[in-house]
Coordinates of C-alpha atoms and ligand atoms in Angstrom, one line a residue:
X1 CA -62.6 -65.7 12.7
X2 CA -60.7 -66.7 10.0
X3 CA -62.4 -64.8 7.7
X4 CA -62.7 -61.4 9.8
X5 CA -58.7 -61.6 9.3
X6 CA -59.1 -61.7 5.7
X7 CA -60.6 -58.9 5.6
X8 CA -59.1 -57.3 7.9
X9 CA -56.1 -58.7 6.3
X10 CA -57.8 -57.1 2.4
X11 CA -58.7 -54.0 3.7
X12 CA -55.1 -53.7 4.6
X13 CA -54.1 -53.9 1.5
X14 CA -56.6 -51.6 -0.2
X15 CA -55.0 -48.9 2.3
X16 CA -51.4 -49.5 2.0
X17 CA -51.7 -49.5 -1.8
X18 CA -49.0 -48.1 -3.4
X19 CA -50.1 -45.2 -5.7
X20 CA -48.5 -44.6 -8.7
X21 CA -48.8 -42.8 -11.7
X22 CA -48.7 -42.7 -15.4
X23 CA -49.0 -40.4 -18.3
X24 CA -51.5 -40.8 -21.1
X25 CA -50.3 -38.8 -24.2
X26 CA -52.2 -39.5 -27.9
X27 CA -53.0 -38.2 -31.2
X28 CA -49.7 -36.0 -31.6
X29 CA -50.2 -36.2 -35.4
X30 CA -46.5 -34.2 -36.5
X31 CA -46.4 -33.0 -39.4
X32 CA -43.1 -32.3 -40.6
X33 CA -44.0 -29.8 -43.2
X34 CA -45.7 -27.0 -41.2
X35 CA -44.2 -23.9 -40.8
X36 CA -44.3 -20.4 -39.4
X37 CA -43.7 -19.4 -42.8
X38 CA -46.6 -20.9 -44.5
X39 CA -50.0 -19.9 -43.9
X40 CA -52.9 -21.2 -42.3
X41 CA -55.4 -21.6 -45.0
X42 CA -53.5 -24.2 -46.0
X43 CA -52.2 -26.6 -43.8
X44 CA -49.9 -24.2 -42.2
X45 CA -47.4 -25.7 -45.1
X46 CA -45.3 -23.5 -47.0
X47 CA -46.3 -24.4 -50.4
X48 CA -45.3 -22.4 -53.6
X49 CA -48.3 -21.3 -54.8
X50 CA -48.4 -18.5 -51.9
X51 CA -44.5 -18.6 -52.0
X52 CA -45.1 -17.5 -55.5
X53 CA -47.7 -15.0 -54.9
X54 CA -45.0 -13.3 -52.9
X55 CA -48.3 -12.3 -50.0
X56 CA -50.1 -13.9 -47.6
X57 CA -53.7 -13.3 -48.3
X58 CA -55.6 -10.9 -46.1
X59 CA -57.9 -13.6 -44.6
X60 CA -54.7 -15.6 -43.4
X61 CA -51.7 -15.3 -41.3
X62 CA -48.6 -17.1 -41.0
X63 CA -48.8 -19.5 -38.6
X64 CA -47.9 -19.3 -35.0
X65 CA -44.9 -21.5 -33.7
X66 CA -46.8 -24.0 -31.0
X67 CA -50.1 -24.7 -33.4
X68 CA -53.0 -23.7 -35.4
X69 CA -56.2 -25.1 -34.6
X70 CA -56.8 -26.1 -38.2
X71 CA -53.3 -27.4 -38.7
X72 CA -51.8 -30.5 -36.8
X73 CA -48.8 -30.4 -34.6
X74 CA -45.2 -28.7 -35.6
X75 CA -42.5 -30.0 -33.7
X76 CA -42.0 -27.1 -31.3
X77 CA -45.5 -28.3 -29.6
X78 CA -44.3 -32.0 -29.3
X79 CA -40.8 -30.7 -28.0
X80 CA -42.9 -28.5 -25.1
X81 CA -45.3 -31.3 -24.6
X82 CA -42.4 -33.7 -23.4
X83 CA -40.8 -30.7 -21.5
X84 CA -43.9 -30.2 -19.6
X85 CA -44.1 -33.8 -19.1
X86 CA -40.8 -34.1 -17.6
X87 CA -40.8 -31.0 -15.4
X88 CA -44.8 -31.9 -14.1
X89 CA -44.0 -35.4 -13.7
X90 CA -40.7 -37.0 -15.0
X91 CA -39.9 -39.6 -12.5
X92 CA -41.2 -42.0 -10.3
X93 CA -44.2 -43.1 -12.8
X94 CA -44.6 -46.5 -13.6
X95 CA -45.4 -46.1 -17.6
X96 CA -46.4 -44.0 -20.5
X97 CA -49.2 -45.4 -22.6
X98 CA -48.9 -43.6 -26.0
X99 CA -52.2 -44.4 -28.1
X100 CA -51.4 -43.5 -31.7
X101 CA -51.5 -41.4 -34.5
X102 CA -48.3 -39.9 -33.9
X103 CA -48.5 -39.1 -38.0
X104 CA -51.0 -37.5 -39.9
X105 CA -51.8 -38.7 -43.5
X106 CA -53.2 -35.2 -44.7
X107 CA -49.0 -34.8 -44.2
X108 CA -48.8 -37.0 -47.2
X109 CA -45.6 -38.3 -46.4
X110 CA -43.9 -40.9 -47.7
X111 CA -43.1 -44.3 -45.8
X112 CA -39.4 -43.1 -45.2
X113 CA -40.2 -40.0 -43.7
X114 CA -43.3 -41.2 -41.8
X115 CA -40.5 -44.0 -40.4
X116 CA -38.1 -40.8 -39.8
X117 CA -40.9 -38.7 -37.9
X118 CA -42.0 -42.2 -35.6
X119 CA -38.0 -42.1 -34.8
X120 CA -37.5 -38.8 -34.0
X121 CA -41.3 -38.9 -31.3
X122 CA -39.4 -42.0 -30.0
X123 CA -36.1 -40.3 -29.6
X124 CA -38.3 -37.6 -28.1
X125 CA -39.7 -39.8 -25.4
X126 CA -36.9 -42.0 -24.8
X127 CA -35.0 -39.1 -23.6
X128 CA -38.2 -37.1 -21.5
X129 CA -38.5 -40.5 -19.6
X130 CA -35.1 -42.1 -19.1
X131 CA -36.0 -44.7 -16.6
X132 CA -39.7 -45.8 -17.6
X133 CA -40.7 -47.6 -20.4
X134 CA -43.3 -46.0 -22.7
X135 CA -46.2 -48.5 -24.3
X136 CA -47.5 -47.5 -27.6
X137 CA -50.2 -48.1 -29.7
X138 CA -51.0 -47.9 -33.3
X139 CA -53.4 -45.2 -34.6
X140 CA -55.2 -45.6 -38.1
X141 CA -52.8 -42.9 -39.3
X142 CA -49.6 -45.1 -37.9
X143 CA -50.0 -47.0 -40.9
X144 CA -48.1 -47.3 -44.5
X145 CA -45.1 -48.3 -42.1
X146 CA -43.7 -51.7 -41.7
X147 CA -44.0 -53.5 -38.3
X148 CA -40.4 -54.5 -38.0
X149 CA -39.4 -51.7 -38.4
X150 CA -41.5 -49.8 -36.1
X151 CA -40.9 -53.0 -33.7
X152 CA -37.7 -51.7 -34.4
X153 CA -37.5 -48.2 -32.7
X154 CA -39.2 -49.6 -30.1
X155 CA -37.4 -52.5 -29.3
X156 CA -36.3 -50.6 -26.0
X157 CA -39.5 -50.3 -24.7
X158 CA -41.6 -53.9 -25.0
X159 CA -40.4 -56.8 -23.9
X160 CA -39.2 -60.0 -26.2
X161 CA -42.3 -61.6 -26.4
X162 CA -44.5 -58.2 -26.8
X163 CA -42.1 -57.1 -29.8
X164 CA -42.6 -60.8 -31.4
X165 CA -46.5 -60.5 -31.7
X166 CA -46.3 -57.4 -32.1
X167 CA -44.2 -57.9 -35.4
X168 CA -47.2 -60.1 -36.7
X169 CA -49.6 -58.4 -35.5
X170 CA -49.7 -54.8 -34.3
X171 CA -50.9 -56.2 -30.7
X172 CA -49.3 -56.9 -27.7
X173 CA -49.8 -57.2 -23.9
X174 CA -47.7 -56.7 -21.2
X175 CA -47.5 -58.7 -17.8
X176 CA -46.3 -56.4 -14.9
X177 CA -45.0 -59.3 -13.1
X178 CA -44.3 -57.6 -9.5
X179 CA -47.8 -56.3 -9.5
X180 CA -51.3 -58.3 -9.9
X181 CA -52.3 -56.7 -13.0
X182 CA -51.5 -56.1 -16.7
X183 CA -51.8 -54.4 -19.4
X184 CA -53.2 -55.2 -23.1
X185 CA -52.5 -53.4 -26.2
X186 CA -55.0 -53.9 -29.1
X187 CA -54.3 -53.3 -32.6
X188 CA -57.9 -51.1 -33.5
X189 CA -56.7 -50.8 -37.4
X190 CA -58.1 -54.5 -37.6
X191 CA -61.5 -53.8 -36.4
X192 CA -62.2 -50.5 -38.4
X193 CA -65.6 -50.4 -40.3
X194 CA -64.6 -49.6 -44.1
X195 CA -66.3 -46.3 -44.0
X196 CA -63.9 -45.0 -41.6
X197 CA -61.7 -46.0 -43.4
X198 CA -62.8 -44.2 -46.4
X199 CA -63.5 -41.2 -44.6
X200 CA -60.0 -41.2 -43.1
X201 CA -58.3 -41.6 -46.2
X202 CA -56.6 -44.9 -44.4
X203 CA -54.9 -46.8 -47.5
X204 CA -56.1 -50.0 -47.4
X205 CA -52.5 -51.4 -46.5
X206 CA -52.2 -51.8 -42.9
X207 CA -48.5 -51.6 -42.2
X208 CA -47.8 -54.1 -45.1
X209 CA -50.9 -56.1 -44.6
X210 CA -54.3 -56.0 -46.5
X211 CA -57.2 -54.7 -44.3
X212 CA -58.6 -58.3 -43.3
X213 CA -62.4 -58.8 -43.6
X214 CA -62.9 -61.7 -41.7
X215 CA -64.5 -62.8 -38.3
X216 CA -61.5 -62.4 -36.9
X217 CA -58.6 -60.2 -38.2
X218 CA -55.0 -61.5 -37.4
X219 CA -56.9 -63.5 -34.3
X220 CA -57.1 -60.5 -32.3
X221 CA -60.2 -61.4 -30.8
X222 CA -59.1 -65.0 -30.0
X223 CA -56.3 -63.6 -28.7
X224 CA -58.4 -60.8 -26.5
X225 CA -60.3 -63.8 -25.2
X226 CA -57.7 -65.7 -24.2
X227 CA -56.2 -62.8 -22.0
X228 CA -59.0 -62.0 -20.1
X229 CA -59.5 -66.0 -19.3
X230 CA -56.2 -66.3 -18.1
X231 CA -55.8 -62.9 -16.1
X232 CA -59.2 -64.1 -14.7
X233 CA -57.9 -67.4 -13.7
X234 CA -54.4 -65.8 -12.4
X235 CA -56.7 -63.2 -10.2
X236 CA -55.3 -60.7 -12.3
X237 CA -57.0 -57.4 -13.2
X238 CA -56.3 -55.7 -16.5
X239 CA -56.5 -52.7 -18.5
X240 CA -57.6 -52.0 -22.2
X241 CA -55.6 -49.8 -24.3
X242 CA -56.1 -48.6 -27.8
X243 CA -56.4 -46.0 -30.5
X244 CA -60.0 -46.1 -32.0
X245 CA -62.4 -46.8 -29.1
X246 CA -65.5 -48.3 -29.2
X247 CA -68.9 -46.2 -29.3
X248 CA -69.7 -43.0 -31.4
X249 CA -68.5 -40.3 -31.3
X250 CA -70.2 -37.6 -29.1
X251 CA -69.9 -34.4 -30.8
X252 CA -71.1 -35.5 -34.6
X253 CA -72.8 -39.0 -33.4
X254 CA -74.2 -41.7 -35.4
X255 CA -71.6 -44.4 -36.5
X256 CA -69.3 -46.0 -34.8
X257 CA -65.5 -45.9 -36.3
X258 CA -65.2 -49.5 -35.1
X259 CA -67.0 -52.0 -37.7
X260 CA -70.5 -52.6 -36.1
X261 CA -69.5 -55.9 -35.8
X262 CA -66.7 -55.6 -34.0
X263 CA -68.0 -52.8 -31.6
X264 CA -70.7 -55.5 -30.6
X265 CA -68.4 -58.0 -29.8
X266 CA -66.4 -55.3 -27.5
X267 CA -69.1 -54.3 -25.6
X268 CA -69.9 -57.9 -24.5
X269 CA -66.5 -59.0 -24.2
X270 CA -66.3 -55.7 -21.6
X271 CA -69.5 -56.8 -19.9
X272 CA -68.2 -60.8 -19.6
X273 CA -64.9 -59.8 -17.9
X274 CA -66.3 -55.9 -16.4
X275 CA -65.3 -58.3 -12.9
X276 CA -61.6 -57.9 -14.4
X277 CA -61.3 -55.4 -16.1
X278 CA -60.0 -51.8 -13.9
X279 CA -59.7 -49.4 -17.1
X280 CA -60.3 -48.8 -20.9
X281 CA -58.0 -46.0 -22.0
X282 CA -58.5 -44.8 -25.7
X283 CA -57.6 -41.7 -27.8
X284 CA -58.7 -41.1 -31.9
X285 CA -61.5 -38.5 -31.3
X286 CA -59.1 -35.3 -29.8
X287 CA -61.7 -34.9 -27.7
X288 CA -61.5 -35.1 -23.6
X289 CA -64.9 -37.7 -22.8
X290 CA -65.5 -41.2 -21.2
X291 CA -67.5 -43.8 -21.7
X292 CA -70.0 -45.9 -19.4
X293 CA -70.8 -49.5 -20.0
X294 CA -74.0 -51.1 -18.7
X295 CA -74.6 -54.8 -17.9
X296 CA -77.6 -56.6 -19.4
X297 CA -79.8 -55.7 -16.7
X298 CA -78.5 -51.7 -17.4
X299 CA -76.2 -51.8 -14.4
X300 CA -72.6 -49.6 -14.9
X301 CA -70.4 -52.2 -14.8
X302 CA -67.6 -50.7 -16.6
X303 CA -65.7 -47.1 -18.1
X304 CA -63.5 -45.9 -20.9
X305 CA -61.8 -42.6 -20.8
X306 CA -60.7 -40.6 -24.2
X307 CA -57.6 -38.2 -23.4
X308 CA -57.6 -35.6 -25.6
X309 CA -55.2 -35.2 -27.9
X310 CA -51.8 -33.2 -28.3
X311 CA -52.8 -31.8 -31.7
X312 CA -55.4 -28.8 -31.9
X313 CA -56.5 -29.7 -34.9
X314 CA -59.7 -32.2 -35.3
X315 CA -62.1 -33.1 -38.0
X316 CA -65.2 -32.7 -35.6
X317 CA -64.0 -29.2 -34.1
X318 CA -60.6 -28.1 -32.7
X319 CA -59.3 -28.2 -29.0
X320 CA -56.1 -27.2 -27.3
X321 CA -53.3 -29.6 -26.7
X322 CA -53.8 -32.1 -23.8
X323 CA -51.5 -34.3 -21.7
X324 CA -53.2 -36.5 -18.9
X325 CA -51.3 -37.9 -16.0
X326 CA -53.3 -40.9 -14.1
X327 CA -53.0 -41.5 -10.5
X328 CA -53.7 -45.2 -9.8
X329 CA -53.1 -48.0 -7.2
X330 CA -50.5 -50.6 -8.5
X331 CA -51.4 -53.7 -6.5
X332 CA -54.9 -53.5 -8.4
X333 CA -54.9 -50.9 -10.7
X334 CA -57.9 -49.2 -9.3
X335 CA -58.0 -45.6 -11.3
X336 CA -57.8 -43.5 -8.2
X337 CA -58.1 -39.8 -10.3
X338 CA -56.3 -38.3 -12.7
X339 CA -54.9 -34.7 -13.9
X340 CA -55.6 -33.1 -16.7
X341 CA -52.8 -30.5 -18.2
X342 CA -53.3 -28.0 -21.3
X343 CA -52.1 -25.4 -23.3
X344 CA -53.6 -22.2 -23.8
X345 CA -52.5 -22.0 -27.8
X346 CA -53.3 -18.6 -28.5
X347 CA -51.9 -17.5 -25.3
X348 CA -48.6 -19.5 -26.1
X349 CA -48.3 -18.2 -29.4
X350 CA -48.5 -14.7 -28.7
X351 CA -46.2 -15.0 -25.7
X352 CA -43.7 -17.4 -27.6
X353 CA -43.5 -19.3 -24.6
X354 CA -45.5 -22.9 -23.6
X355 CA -47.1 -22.4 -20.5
X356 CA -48.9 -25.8 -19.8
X357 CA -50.6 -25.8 -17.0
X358 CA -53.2 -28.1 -15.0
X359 CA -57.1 -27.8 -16.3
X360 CA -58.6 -30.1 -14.0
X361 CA -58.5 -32.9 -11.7
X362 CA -61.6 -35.6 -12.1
X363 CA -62.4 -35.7 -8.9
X364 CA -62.5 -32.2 -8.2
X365 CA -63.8 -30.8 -11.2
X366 CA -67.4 -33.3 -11.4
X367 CA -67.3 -33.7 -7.3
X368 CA -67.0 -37.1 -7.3
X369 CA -65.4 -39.5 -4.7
X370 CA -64.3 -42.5 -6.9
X371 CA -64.0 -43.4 -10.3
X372 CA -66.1 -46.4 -10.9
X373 CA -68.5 -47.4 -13.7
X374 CA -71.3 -46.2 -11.1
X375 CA -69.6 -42.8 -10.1
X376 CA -69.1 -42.1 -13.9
X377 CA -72.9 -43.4 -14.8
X378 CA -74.0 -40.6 -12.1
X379 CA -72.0 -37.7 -13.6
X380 CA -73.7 -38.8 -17.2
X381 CA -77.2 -38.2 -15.8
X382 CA -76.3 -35.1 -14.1
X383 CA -75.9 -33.9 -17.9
X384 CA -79.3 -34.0 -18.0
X385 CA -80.1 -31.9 -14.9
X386 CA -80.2 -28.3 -15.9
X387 CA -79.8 -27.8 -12.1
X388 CA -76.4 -29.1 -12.2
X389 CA -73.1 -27.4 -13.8
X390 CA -71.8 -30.9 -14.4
X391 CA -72.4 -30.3 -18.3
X392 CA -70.7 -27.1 -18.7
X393 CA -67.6 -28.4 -16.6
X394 CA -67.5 -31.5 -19.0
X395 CA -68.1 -29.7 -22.3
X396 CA -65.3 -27.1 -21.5
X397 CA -63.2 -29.8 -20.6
X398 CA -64.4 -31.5 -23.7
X399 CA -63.0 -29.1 -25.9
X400 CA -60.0 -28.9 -23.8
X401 CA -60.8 -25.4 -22.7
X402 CA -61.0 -23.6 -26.2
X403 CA -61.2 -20.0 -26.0
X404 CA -64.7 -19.3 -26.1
X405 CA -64.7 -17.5 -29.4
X406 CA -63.9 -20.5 -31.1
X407 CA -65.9 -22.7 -29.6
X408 CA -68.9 -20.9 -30.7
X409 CA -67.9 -21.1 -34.3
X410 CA -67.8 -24.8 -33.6
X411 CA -69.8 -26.4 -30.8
X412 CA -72.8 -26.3 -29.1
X413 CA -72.3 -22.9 -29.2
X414 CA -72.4 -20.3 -26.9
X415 CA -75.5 -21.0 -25.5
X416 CA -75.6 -24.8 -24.6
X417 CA -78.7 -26.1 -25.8
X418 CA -80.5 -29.3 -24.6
X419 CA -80.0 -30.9 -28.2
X420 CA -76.4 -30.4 -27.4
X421 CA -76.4 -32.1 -24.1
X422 CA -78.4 -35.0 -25.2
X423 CA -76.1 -35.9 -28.0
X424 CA -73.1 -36.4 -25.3
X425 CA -75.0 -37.8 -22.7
X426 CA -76.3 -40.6 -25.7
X427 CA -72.8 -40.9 -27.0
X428 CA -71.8 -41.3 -23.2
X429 CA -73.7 -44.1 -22.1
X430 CA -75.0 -46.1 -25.4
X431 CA -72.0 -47.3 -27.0
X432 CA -74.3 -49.4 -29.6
X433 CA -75.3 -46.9 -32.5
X434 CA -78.5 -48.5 -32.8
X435 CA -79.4 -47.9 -28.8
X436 CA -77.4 -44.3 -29.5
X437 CA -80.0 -43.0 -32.1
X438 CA -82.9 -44.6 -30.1
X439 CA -81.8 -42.3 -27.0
X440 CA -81.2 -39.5 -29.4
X441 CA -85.0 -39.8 -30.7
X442 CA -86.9 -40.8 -27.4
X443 CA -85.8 -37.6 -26.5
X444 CA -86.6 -35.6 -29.5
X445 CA -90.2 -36.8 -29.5
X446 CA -90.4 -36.4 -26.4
X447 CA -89.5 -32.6 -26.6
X448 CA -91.4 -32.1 -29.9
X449 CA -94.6 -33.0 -27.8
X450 CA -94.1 -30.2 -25.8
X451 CA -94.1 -28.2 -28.6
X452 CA -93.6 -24.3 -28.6
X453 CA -93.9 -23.6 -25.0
X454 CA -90.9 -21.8 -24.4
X455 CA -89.3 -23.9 -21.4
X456 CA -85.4 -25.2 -22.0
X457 CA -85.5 -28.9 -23.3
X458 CA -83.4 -29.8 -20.9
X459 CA -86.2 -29.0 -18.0
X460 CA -87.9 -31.8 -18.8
X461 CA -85.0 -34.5 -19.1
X462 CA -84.9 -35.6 -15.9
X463 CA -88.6 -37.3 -16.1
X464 CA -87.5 -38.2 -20.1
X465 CA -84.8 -40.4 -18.3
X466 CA -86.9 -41.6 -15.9
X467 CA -89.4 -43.0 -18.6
X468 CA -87.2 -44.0 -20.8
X469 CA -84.9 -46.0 -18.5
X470 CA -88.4 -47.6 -17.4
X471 CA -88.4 -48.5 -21.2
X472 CA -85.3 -50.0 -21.6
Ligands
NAG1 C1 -35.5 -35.8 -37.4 O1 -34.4 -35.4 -36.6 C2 -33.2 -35.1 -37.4 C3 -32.1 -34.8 -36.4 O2 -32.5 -33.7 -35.6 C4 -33.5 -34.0 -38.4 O3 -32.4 -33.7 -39.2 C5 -34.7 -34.4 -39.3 O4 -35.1 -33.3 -40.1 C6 -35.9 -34.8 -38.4 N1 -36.9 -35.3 -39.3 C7 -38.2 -35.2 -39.1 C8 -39.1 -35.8 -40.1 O5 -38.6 -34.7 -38.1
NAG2 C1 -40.7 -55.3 -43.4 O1 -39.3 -55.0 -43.3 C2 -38.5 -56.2 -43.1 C3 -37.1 -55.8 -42.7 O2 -36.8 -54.6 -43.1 C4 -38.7 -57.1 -44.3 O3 -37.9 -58.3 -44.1 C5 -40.1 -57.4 -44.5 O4 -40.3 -58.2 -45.7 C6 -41.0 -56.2 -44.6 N1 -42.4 -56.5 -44.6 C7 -43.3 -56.0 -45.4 C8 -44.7 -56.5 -45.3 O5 -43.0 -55.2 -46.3
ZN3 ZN1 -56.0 -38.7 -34.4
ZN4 ZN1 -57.3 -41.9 -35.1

């Protein structure tokens, strides 16, 4: 009897729910220095070598005013970003999580103006969203700035004890006392492996700090630990929020940006506390993907989502600006869906007007009922079903819906091959790199065997899956 009531009492609660919502915005990269008087072969600056040749070269164009999709973000596309934000959405949401690389380092600034450009995005956002508070974290282009003094502009926004370890740290967590869940902010920087650093032209300063080597950089992972014990203890639930997620990445695959090290202790620290843990929300690859992670046994037990990012302009392939807006239940934190917003930048350039409009909603656009580890695990292997549109509607939204002309200079391509597929659905659901190339190449025998008989690759994934799950 008793317990009928609870859960009577439990369903109860799961209904009345209060649903709320907040924005995820990342990977705005300004760059003070472009201009619709430079050109877009280089940078979009306005450099005096083609100042001095007096014309811009026939196979380049001065730039537009909301973006390039070689060139990062000039301030007019921030500006209609937090516009669009305020006008779709600008009250009654319960945060803003703001994941990093707000600055570029191809900009070459120096630290003053980087510290000038963070203050200005914060001025920005302080003023689109009056009454919320905004949580931000660092990107691997946020650094060559001092911590105080970044603690500093945002002193507003995170509590006493969040801007304190934050100060020593770059890390922070916030408790959302009224509620049963909360939030924590990790500090990626410390867990980069040195060749993305290299390969990102990261000086090996980290915001004053010398990129640390050890088990353990700054304690973040005692610190990590010690969260999750606590929140599970307290009955809390939490959410993971960062800059550089773990995994590979799923349009050029093969490392991951996280130190291999580091990614492995992620994944099990995700799969100890999956019971706990309601969301992973990352940026860092300006792409629009998730992420599943398996138990042991291979059983979903937990997802990351990537929200694409405000700039066009990416190493791996451009895609037009994003802004997501999550719809959630705040008693627990369940993800309930979310919307994705975009702009079309060659439409808004010509026009000289930002017309951002919605792309998507999850649940609508993958016809899905929930967002669980097990819902997102079933889209991934509808991928591999050439039956199913499920890969086209995530590759277009992938790339943010980029006009198809680029895309093809870019992507898969216009015809979206099985190879193509494959390497998302790997990067999807093997977030180790060694159990990522072993997908990749199960596969690849697999459809080498059938050699020259002309049937799509993807024809024959579904029984591929089936024997290679059996496998693993
Ligand atoms: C920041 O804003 C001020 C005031 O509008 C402006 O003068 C300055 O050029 C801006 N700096 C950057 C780097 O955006
Ligand atoms: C950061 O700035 C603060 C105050 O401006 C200063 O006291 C501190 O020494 C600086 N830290 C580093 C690592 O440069
Ligand atoms: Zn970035
Ligand atoms: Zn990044």
């Amino acid at each position: 009897m008793i317990r009928d009531c609870l859960v009577l009492l439990c369903w109860l609660c799961t209904v009345n729910g209060k649903i709320g919502y907040f924005w995820h915005i990342t990977d705005i990269h300004y760059d003070p220095r472009y201009s619709t008087h430079g050109n877009t072969g280089s940078m979009c600056w306005n450099t005096r070598s083609n100042i001095d040749s007096g014309r811009i070269r026939s196979d380049q164009r001065p730039p537009g005013m909301f973006g390039e999709y070689n060139c990062h973000s000039p301030w007019a596309l921030i500006e209609s970003a937090a516009q669009a934000m305020r006008a779709k959405h600008g009250e009654g949401i319960e945060f803003v999580l703001w994941t990093g690389d707000a600055l570029s380092h191809t900009a070459g600034m120096s630290e003053e103006l980087r510290i000038q450009s963070l203050k200005n995005l914060t001025d920005l956002l302080s003023h689109t969203f009056t009454g919320q508070f905004i949580f931000p974290a660092l990107g691997h282009e946020d650094t060559g700035v001092n911590f105080t003094q970044i603690a500093h502009l945002w002193r507003h926004w995170l509590p006493n004890e969040a801007l304190v370890t934050f100060k020593k740290t770059g890390f922070y967590t916030i408790e959302q006392r009224s509620e049963n869940y909360h939030i924590i902010f990790l500090n990626t920087n410390l867990w980069l492996s040195t060749s993305s650093i290299i390969d990102n032209r990261v000086p090996q300063r980290n915001g004053g700090q010398v990129i640390d080597h050890s088990a353990d950089p700054s304690g973040q992972w005692t610190w990590l630990e010690n969260n999750l014990r606590k929140a599970r203890i307290k009955a809390e639930t939490v959410y993971i929020v960062g800059h550089t997620p773990p995994g590979v990445y799923e349009r050029e695959g093969g490392a991951s940006a996280l130190h291999e090290k580091h990614n492995k202790r992620y994944i099990r620290l995700v799969r100890q506390y999956s019971d706990i843990i309601r969301g992973q929300f990352f940026g860092h690859w300006h792409s629009d993907t998730f992420r599943v992670i398996y138990s042991d046994t291979g059983v979903p037990v937990s997802w990351m989502m990537m929200a694409p990012s405000l700039t066009p302009s990416s190493p791996g392939g451009p895609n037009n600006p994003g802004l997501r807006l999550y719809k959630f239940e705040t008693n627990t934190g369940q993800v309930l869906d979310y919307k994705q917003f975009y702009l079309n930048l060659p439409d808004a350039n010509s026009a000289g007007k930002a017309n951002w409009i919605t792309e998507y909603s999850m649940l609508a656009h993958y016809d899905l009922k929930e967002i669980t580890a097990l819902s997102l695990h079933d889209l991934a292997d509808r991928f591999t079903q050439s039956s199913d549109s499920a890969f086209v509607r995530y590759y277009a939204a992938n790339t943010v819906s980029l006009p198809r002309e680029v895309e093809e200079i870019w992507g898969c391509g216009g015809a979206l091959n099985g190879a193509c597929a494959l390497r998302h659905y790997c990067a999807v659901t093997r977030l180790n790199p060694d159990s990522y190339r072993d997908c990749l190449s199960s596969y690849a025998d697999a459809l080498a065997s059938v050699g020259s008989q002309r049937v799509s690759p993807l024809h024959y994934v579904p029984y591929l899956l089936t024997t290679w799950l059996a496998c693993r």
